């Protein structure tokens, strides 16, 4: 049932605790690529997932994001650049904006559509070699989203997505997210690459994870909003990362 599935998804969410480094890549219709290096860390704290994202290279594109997605209540996104007087809260109206002109938006980094009130298990299907649950998520009035619906193909074993389709409220266009390199480490599933594209529209964007550490025990202080405006360091993140 959808209730049992939601309970399993909540357990997966409550296990969030990782570090990762990688690249955000914008692929033009011509095939030309623009690459941004990034680091990510995330952890579940007392009913809320916090995500800290840093674009570290190239220098002109450097920016930090702090995203918080509680199990109950409104999500928030804050951003900052080194040397700013203070962090800035990204208003909901801007959540649908592209991150560094890629197909990923601020909202896509939240990945909180399973927190919406309306979830429907529409059936079971196969995607490639994987048996999947097909789940349709629809935001209601108090669910903040620029999407009208999100349909997820969830691997039955891991409940990790292998494909997600998000339909925009504004245009009705559908964005397709494909997950590659699914792997399990310390009981936690992840993907080494996420591709997003709009069918019929040339070009795509990639989020490629090259190193990561699950159950990283990320400290609460590493999600302090004051870090959004601190000078950048060239030192790699801590933990015990491994190659993906």
Coordinates of C-alpha atoms in Angstrom, one line a residue:
X1 CA 0.0 0.0 0.0
X2 CA 1.0 3.6 -0.4
X3 CA 1.1 4.0 3.4
X4 CA 3.6 1.2 3.8
X5 CA 5.7 2.6 0.9
X6 CA 5.7 6.1 2.5
X7 CA 6.8 4.6 5.8
X8 CA 9.8 2.9 4.0
X9 CA 10.6 6.2 2.2
X10 CA 10.6 8.1 5.5
X11 CA 13.0 5.5 6.9
X12 CA 15.3 6.1 3.9
X13 CA 15.1 9.8 4.4
X14 CA 15.8 9.6 8.1
X15 CA 19.1 7.7 7.2
X16 CA 20.4 10.7 5.2
X17 CA 24.0 11.4 6.2
X18 CA 26.6 11.8 3.5
X19 CA 29.4 13.8 1.9
X20 CA 30.0 14.0 -1.9
X21 CA 32.2 15.8 -4.4
X22 CA 31.6 15.9 -8.1
X23 CA 30.6 18.1 -11.1
X24 CA 27.6 19.9 -12.4
X25 CA 27.7 19.9 -16.2
X26 CA 25.7 21.8 -18.7
X27 CA 25.7 20.2 -22.1
X28 CA 24.7 22.5 -25.0
X29 CA 22.9 21.4 -28.1
X30 CA 26.3 21.6 -29.9
X31 CA 27.8 19.2 -27.4
X32 CA 29.9 21.9 -25.8
X33 CA 30.2 21.4 -22.0
X34 CA 30.4 23.9 -19.2
X35 CA 31.6 22.2 -16.0
X36 CA 31.2 23.4 -12.4
X37 CA 32.9 21.6 -9.5
X38 CA 30.8 21.1 -6.4
X39 CA 30.7 19.6 -2.9
X40 CA 27.6 18.3 -1.1
X41 CA 26.9 17.3 2.4
X42 CA 23.5 16.3 4.0
X43 CA 22.1 14.9 7.1
X44 CA 18.8 14.3 8.9
X45 CA 18.4 16.2 12.1
X46 CA 15.3 15.8 14.3
X47 CA 12.7 15.7 11.6
X48 CA 14.5 17.7 9.0
X49 CA 17.0 17.1 6.2
X50 CA 19.7 19.8 5.8
X51 CA 21.8 20.0 2.6
X52 CA 24.8 22.2 2.1
X53 CA 26.0 22.7 -1.5
X54 CA 29.1 24.6 -2.6
X55 CA 30.0 25.4 -6.2
X56 CA 33.8 25.7 -5.8
X57 CA 35.1 26.1 -9.4
X58 CA 35.4 28.1 -11.6
X59 CA 35.9 31.0 -9.2
X60 CA 33.5 33.4 -10.8
X61 CA 30.6 30.9 -10.3
X62 CA 31.3 30.2 -6.6
X63 CA 28.2 30.1 -4.5
X64 CA 26.9 28.2 -1.5
X65 CA 23.4 26.9 -0.8
X66 CA 21.8 25.8 2.5
X67 CA 18.6 23.9 2.0
X68 CA 16.3 22.6 4.7
X69 CA 13.4 20.3 4.2
X70 CA 11.4 19.4 7.4
X71 CA 9.0 16.5 7.6
X72 CA 6.3 19.0 8.6
X73 CA 6.3 22.7 7.7
X74 CA 7.8 24.8 4.9
X75 CA 11.1 24.1 3.3
X76 CA 13.7 26.9 3.0
X77 CA 16.6 27.7 0.8
X78 CA 19.4 30.2 1.7
X79 CA 22.4 31.3 -0.4
X80 CA 25.5 33.3 -0.1
X81 CA 28.8 34.3 -1.6
X82 CA 32.1 34.7 0.2
X83 CA 32.3 38.2 1.6
X84 CA 28.6 38.9 1.5
X85 CA 27.3 40.8 4.5
X86 CA 24.8 38.1 5.3
X87 CA 23.1 35.1 3.7
X88 CA 20.0 35.6 1.5
X89 CA 16.8 33.6 1.7
X90 CA 15.7 32.5 -1.8
X91 CA 12.0 33.4 -2.1
X92 CA 9.7 30.6 -3.3
X93 CA 9.1 32.6 -6.5
X94 CA 12.7 31.9 -7.5
X95 CA 12.9 28.2 -6.6
X96 CA 12.1 27.3 -10.2
X97 CA 15.1 29.3 -11.5
X98 CA 18.0 27.4 -13.2
X99 CA 21.1 26.8 -11.1
X100 CA 24.0 28.2 -13.1
X101 CA 22.0 28.0 -16.3
X102 CA 21.7 24.2 -16.0
X103 CA 18.4 22.2 -16.2
X104 CA 18.6 21.8 -12.4
X105 CA 16.7 24.3 -10.4
X106 CA 17.0 25.3 -6.7
X107 CA 13.9 23.2 -6.0
X108 CA 15.4 20.1 -7.7
X109 CA 18.1 20.1 -5.0
X110 CA 15.5 19.9 -2.3
X111 CA 14.0 16.6 -3.6
X112 CA 11.1 16.8 -1.2
X113 CA 8.2 15.7 -3.3
X114 CA 7.6 12.6 -1.2
X115 CA 6.8 15.1 1.6
X116 CA 3.8 16.4 -0.3
X117 CA 0.4 15.4 1.1
X118 CA -0.9 13.6 -2.0
X119 CA 0.9 10.4 -3.0
X120 CA -0.6 7.7 -5.2
X121 CA 0.9 4.3 -5.9
X122 CA -0.3 3.9 -9.5
X123 CA 1.1 0.4 -10.0
X124 CA 4.2 -1.6 -10.6
X125 CA 6.3 -1.7 -13.8
X126 CA 9.8 -2.4 -15.1
X127 CA 12.4 0.1 -16.1
X128 CA 15.2 -1.6 -17.9
X129 CA 16.2 -4.6 -15.7
X130 CA 14.6 -3.2 -12.6
X131 CA 11.2 -3.9 -11.1
X132 CA 9.8 -0.6 -10.0
X133 CA 7.0 1.0 -8.0
X134 CA 5.3 3.9 -9.9
X135 CA 4.4 6.7 -7.6
X136 CA 2.7 9.9 -8.5
X137 CA 3.2 12.9 -6.2
X138 CA 0.9 16.0 -6.5
X139 CA 1.3 19.2 -4.4
X140 CA -1.6 20.6 -2.6
X141 CA -2.2 24.2 -1.7
X142 CA 0.3 24.2 1.2
X143 CA 3.0 22.2 -0.6
X144 CA 5.4 24.7 -2.1
X145 CA 6.4 23.6 -5.6
X146 CA 6.7 24.9 -9.2
X147 CA 5.8 21.4 -10.4
X148 CA 2.2 20.2 -11.1
X149 CA 3.1 16.5 -10.7
X150 CA 6.1 14.4 -10.1
X151 CA 6.1 10.7 -11.2
X152 CA 8.8 8.4 -9.8
X153 CA 10.0 5.0 -10.9
X154 CA 11.4 3.6 -7.6
X155 CA 13.5 0.4 -7.6
X156 CA 11.5 -2.1 -5.5
X157 CA 14.5 -3.3 -3.6
X158 CA 16.2 0.0 -2.7
X159 CA 13.3 2.5 -3.2
X160 CA 15.9 4.6 -5.0
X161 CA 14.6 6.3 -8.2
X162 CA 15.8 5.2 -11.6
X163 CA 13.7 7.7 -13.4
X164 CA 11.6 10.7 -12.4
X165 CA 9.3 12.9 -14.6
X166 CA 8.5 16.4 -13.3
X167 CA 5.7 18.4 -15.0
X168 CA 6.0 22.2 -14.7
X169 CA 3.0 24.2 -13.6
X170 CA 3.9 27.2 -15.8
X171 CA 4.3 25.5 -19.2
X172 CA 3.1 21.9 -18.8
X173 CA 6.6 20.8 -20.1
X174 CA 8.0 17.6 -18.6
X175 CA 11.6 17.3 -17.3
X176 CA 13.0 13.8 -17.3
X177 CA 15.6 12.8 -14.6
X178 CA 17.6 9.6 -15.3
X179 CA 19.7 8.0 -12.5
X180 CA 22.8 6.0 -13.5
X181 CA 25.3 3.9 -11.6
X182 CA 23.1 2.8 -8.7
X183 CA 25.2 1.4 -5.9
X184 CA 24.9 0.3 -2.3
X185 CA 27.5 1.2 0.5
X186 CA 26.9 0.7 4.2
X187 CA 23.3 -0.2 3.5
X188 CA 22.7 3.2 1.7
X189 CA 21.8 3.4 -2.0
X190 CA 23.0 6.3 -4.2
X191 CA 23.5 7.1 -7.9
X192 CA 26.8 8.2 -9.5
X193 CA 25.1 10.3 -12.1
X194 CA 21.8 12.1 -12.6
X195 CA 20.9 13.4 -16.1
X196 CA 18.1 15.9 -16.6
X197 CA 16.6 16.8 -20.0
X198 CA 13.4 18.1 -21.5
X199 CA 12.2 15.7 -24.3
X200 CA 12.2 17.6 -27.6
X201 CA 14.6 20.2 -26.3
X202 CA 18.3 19.9 -27.3
X203 CA 21.0 19.8 -24.6
X204 CA 21.0 18.3 -21.1
X205 CA 22.5 18.7 -17.7
X206 CA 24.4 16.2 -15.5
X207 CA 25.1 15.9 -11.8
X208 CA 28.1 13.6 -11.5
X209 CA 29.3 12.3 -8.2
X210 CA 33.0 11.3 -8.2
X211 CA 33.7 10.7 -4.5
X212 CA 31.4 10.2 -1.5
X213 CA 31.0 8.9 2.0
X214 CA 27.8 7.4 3.4
X215 CA 27.1 7.5 7.2
X216 CA 29.7 10.4 7.3
X217 CA 28.4 11.7 10.7
X218 CA 28.3 15.2 9.4
X219 CA 28.3 17.6 12.3
X220 CA 25.4 20.0 13.0
X221 CA 27.9 22.9 12.8
X222 CA 28.6 22.2 9.2
X223 CA 25.1 23.5 8.3
X224 CA 25.6 26.8 10.1
X225 CA 24.1 29.6 7.8
X226 CA 27.2 31.7 8.7
X227 CA 29.3 29.4 6.5
X228 CA 27.4 30.6 3.4
X229 CA 29.5 33.8 3.4
X230 CA 32.9 32.5 4.6
X231 CA 36.0 32.6 2.4
X232 CA 36.4 29.5 0.2
X233 CA 39.1 26.9 1.1
X234 CA 40.9 24.7 -1.3
X235 CA 41.1 21.9 1.2
X236 CA 39.0 18.8 0.4
X237 CA 36.0 17.9 2.7
X238 CA 36.6 15.6 5.7
X239 CA 35.2 12.1 6.3
X240 CA 36.4 9.0 4.6
X241 CA 35.4 9.4 1.0
X242 CA 35.7 6.6 -1.6
X243 CA 35.8 6.6 -5.3
X244 CA 32.5 6.0 -7.1

